[in-house]
Each structure stands twice: as C-alpha cells, then as structure tokens.
Short mmCIF file of C-alpha atoms in Angstrom, two decimals:
data_model
loop_
_atom_site.label_atom_id
_atom_site.label_comp_id
_atom_site.label_asym_id
_atom_site.label_seq_id
_atom_site.Cartn_x
_atom_site.Cartn_y
_atom_site.Cartn_z
CA UNK A 1 9.10 32.49 4.71
CA UNK A 2 11.11 35.69 5.14
CA UNK A 3 14.68 35.82 3.82
CA UNK A 4 15.62 32.45 5.30
CA UNK A 5 16.48 29.63 2.93
CA UNK A 6 13.89 26.92 3.53
CA UNK A 7 13.41 23.55 1.90
CA UNK A 8 10.86 20.82 2.52
CA UNK A 9 12.31 17.33 2.06
CA UNK A 10 11.70 13.77 3.18
CA UNK A 11 13.17 12.99 6.56
CA UNK A 12 16.22 10.74 6.79
CA UNK A 13 17.86 8.81 9.62
CA UNK A 14 20.17 11.79 10.17
CA UNK A 15 17.10 13.83 11.19
CA UNK A 16 16.19 11.53 14.10
CA UNK A 17 17.73 13.73 16.85
CA UNK A 18 15.88 16.78 15.51
CA UNK A 19 12.65 14.77 15.24
CA UNK A 20 13.02 13.74 18.90
CA UNK A 21 13.45 17.40 19.86
CA UNK A 22 10.34 18.32 17.87
CA UNK A 23 8.29 15.55 19.53
CA UNK A 24 9.31 16.98 22.90
CA UNK A 25 8.25 20.44 21.75
CA UNK A 26 4.91 18.99 20.69
CA UNK A 27 4.44 17.74 24.25
CA UNK A 28 5.44 14.10 23.83
CA UNK A 29 8.59 13.28 25.85
CA UNK A 30 10.84 11.33 23.46
CA UNK A 31 14.46 10.25 23.61
CA UNK A 32 16.63 10.01 20.52
CA UNK A 33 16.72 6.20 20.97
CA UNK A 34 12.91 6.07 21.08
CA UNK A 35 12.64 8.26 18.00
CA UNK A 36 15.17 6.05 16.22
CA UNK A 37 12.99 2.99 16.88
CA UNK A 38 9.85 4.79 15.71
CA UNK A 39 11.52 6.24 12.63
CA UNK A 40 12.82 2.84 11.50
CA UNK A 41 9.32 1.37 11.85
CA UNK A 42 7.71 4.31 10.06
CA UNK A 43 10.24 4.13 7.22
CA UNK A 44 9.52 0.42 6.74
CA UNK A 45 5.87 1.12 5.81
CA UNK A 46 5.13 2.74 2.43
CA UNK A 47 1.89 4.21 3.79
CA UNK A 48 3.86 6.51 6.11
CA UNK A 49 5.75 9.58 5.00
CA UNK A 50 7.73 12.09 7.05
CA UNK A 51 8.70 15.50 5.70
CA UNK A 52 10.94 18.04 7.42
CA UNK A 53 11.19 21.78 6.95
CA UNK A 54 14.85 22.80 6.93
CA UNK A 55 15.57 26.47 7.50
CA UNK A 56 19.16 27.66 7.13
CA UNK A 57 20.41 24.07 7.40
CA UNK A 58 18.47 23.37 10.62
CA UNK A 59 15.43 21.07 10.90
CA UNK A 60 12.78 23.56 11.99
CA UNK A 61 9.59 21.52 11.63
CA UNK A 62 8.10 18.23 10.56
CA UNK A 63 4.93 16.56 9.39
CA UNK A 64 4.19 12.87 9.66
CA UNK A 65 1.55 11.47 7.32
CA UNK A 66 -0.21 8.15 6.92
CA UNK A 67 -2.30 6.92 4.01
CA UNK A 68 -5.42 5.12 5.28
CA UNK A 69 -8.31 3.13 3.83
CA UNK A 70 -11.86 4.16 4.70
CA UNK A 71 -14.09 1.56 6.31
CA UNK A 72 -17.26 3.57 5.81
CA UNK A 73 -16.87 4.38 2.10
CA UNK A 74 -14.67 3.67 -0.90
CA UNK A 75 -11.33 5.34 -1.18
CA UNK A 76 -8.35 6.49 0.81
CA UNK A 77 -7.52 9.46 3.01
CA UNK A 78 -4.39 11.01 4.48
CA UNK A 79 -4.11 11.51 8.24
CA UNK A 80 -1.64 13.94 9.74
CA UNK A 81 -0.10 11.98 12.59
CA UNK A 82 2.19 14.78 13.74
CA UNK A 83 2.83 18.38 12.77
CA UNK A 84 5.15 20.69 14.67
CA UNK A 85 7.29 23.73 13.98
CA UNK A 86 10.02 24.73 16.43
CA UNK A 87 8.92 27.82 18.35
CA UNK A 88 11.96 29.75 17.07
CA UNK A 89 10.70 29.25 13.50
CA UNK A 90 6.97 29.86 13.88
CA UNK A 91 5.09 32.52 11.91
CA UNK A 92 7.42 31.97 8.94
CA UNK A 93 5.08 29.85 6.81
CA UNK A 94 6.70 26.49 7.61
CA UNK A 95 3.53 24.87 8.95
CA UNK A 96 1.65 26.01 5.86
CA UNK A 97 4.42 24.67 3.61
CA UNK A 98 4.39 21.31 5.40
CA UNK A 99 0.62 21.03 5.05
CA UNK A 100 0.98 21.94 1.37
CA UNK A 101 3.35 18.96 1.00
CA UNK A 102 0.65 16.80 2.59
CA UNK A 103 -1.86 18.19 0.10
CA UNK A 104 0.51 17.54 -2.81
CA UNK A 105 1.04 13.92 -1.67
CA UNK A 106 -2.71 13.41 -1.29
CA UNK A 107 -3.34 14.72 -4.81
CA UNK A 108 -0.53 12.50 -6.20
CA UNK A 109 -2.26 9.53 -4.57
CA UNK A 110 -5.68 10.53 -5.93
CA UNK A 111 -6.88 11.29 -2.40
CA UNK A 112 -9.39 14.05 -1.70
CA UNK A 113 -9.40 14.35 2.11
CA UNK A 114 -6.81 15.05 4.79
CA UNK A 115 -7.65 14.49 8.45
CA UNK A 116 -5.82 15.78 11.48
CA UNK A 117 -6.49 15.82 15.19
CA UNK A 118 -5.30 18.37 17.69
CA UNK A 119 -5.63 18.21 21.45
CA UNK A 120 -8.24 20.25 23.28
CA UNK A 121 -5.64 21.93 25.46
CA UNK A 122 -5.33 25.67 26.04
CA UNK A 123 -1.93 25.76 24.32
CA UNK A 124 -3.48 24.35 21.11
CA UNK A 125 -5.91 27.25 20.52
CA UNK A 126 -3.54 29.02 18.09
CA UNK A 127 -2.99 25.74 16.21
CA UNK A 128 -6.75 25.28 15.87
CA UNK A 129 -7.10 28.79 14.41
CA UNK A 130 -4.23 28.03 12.02
CA UNK A 131 -5.91 24.83 10.78
CA UNK A 132 -9.23 26.60 10.27
CA UNK A 133 -7.43 29.40 8.38
CA UNK A 134 -6.04 26.75 6.00
CA UNK A 135 -9.50 25.32 5.31
CA UNK A 136 -9.69 22.47 7.83
CA UNK A 137 -13.12 22.08 9.42
CA UNK A 138 -13.67 20.81 12.96
CA UNK A 139 -15.85 17.73 12.59
CA UNK A 140 -15.55 15.06 15.23
CA UNK A 141 -14.81 14.34 18.85
CA UNK A 142 -12.03 11.87 19.50
CA UNK A 143 -11.74 9.44 22.36
CA UNK A 144 -8.83 7.41 23.70
CA UNK A 145 -8.64 4.56 26.15
CA UNK A 146 -5.34 3.68 27.75
CA UNK A 147 -4.93 -0.07 28.30
CA UNK A 148 -2.95 -1.40 31.22
CA UNK A 149 -0.30 -4.05 30.38
#
C-alpha cells in the first residue's frame, strides 16, 4: 500500500458522504440523503457489515458484506454487495485489503465461501481480472427483472 497510512475499519455514520461518493464512482447515482437512509437500514441488521479503507485520513474505498443462508445446502455464505476503491487510490492494495477483511469475517463466522457479482460492462474487465487474480472463479450468470410500481 505504498508509503500511505491505511487502515481498514467498520464504517460509521460520519462516513455516509464518502460512501455516497463511492457509490457514484461505482456507477450508482446516490445522494448523501439516500446513502444515509441505506446506511441506517444496513446498520440495523447484524447480517450486514460495511468496512472502509481510510488512506491518509480519507475514505478511499469500501466493501459491503452480507451473511446469507443457503437454500440448496447446509451452511452460510458471505456475499459482497458492493466493493469500490476511489480511482485516485487504485493499484495501492486497498481492494485486496478490503477483500481480506471479508475473508477474515467469513472465517470468524465459520463460513467457507464468498460470492460476488460484477457487471458485464466493458469498464468492469479490469475488476474481473482482479477478482480472478485473488482466487475468485466465474461460475454463474445473473439475471434481474425490474418491476414497475
């Protein structure tokens, strides 16, 4: 992580503006007010955990995790709901450190699998290579259906 001072810690309400910025960087337009609502809901559920990477006193990345129960077999798994590092802080090991925190939490919980999804967009190619480099295997095709209110 170069000579920068970096820590990985649980996110707090004070991080909400930075989390909103990171969601925007990830491609999901988000206001601070929207992120505040989401964060409060996420914090109210013990199966959700948000970690931030702080580099030189600035939130430079985040990972959002959820502990899930399998339907198809016994046990639990961790799903990465969001992972993003600010472009100014990429290639410094922050994404790897955040995924290591996810791994540590999984092991603490007695969990042996971590799942993540990443869009099939051109700008995600580097992310896909990064995940493969860290031992993630592409396995499934995801589908989404948007429901009209």
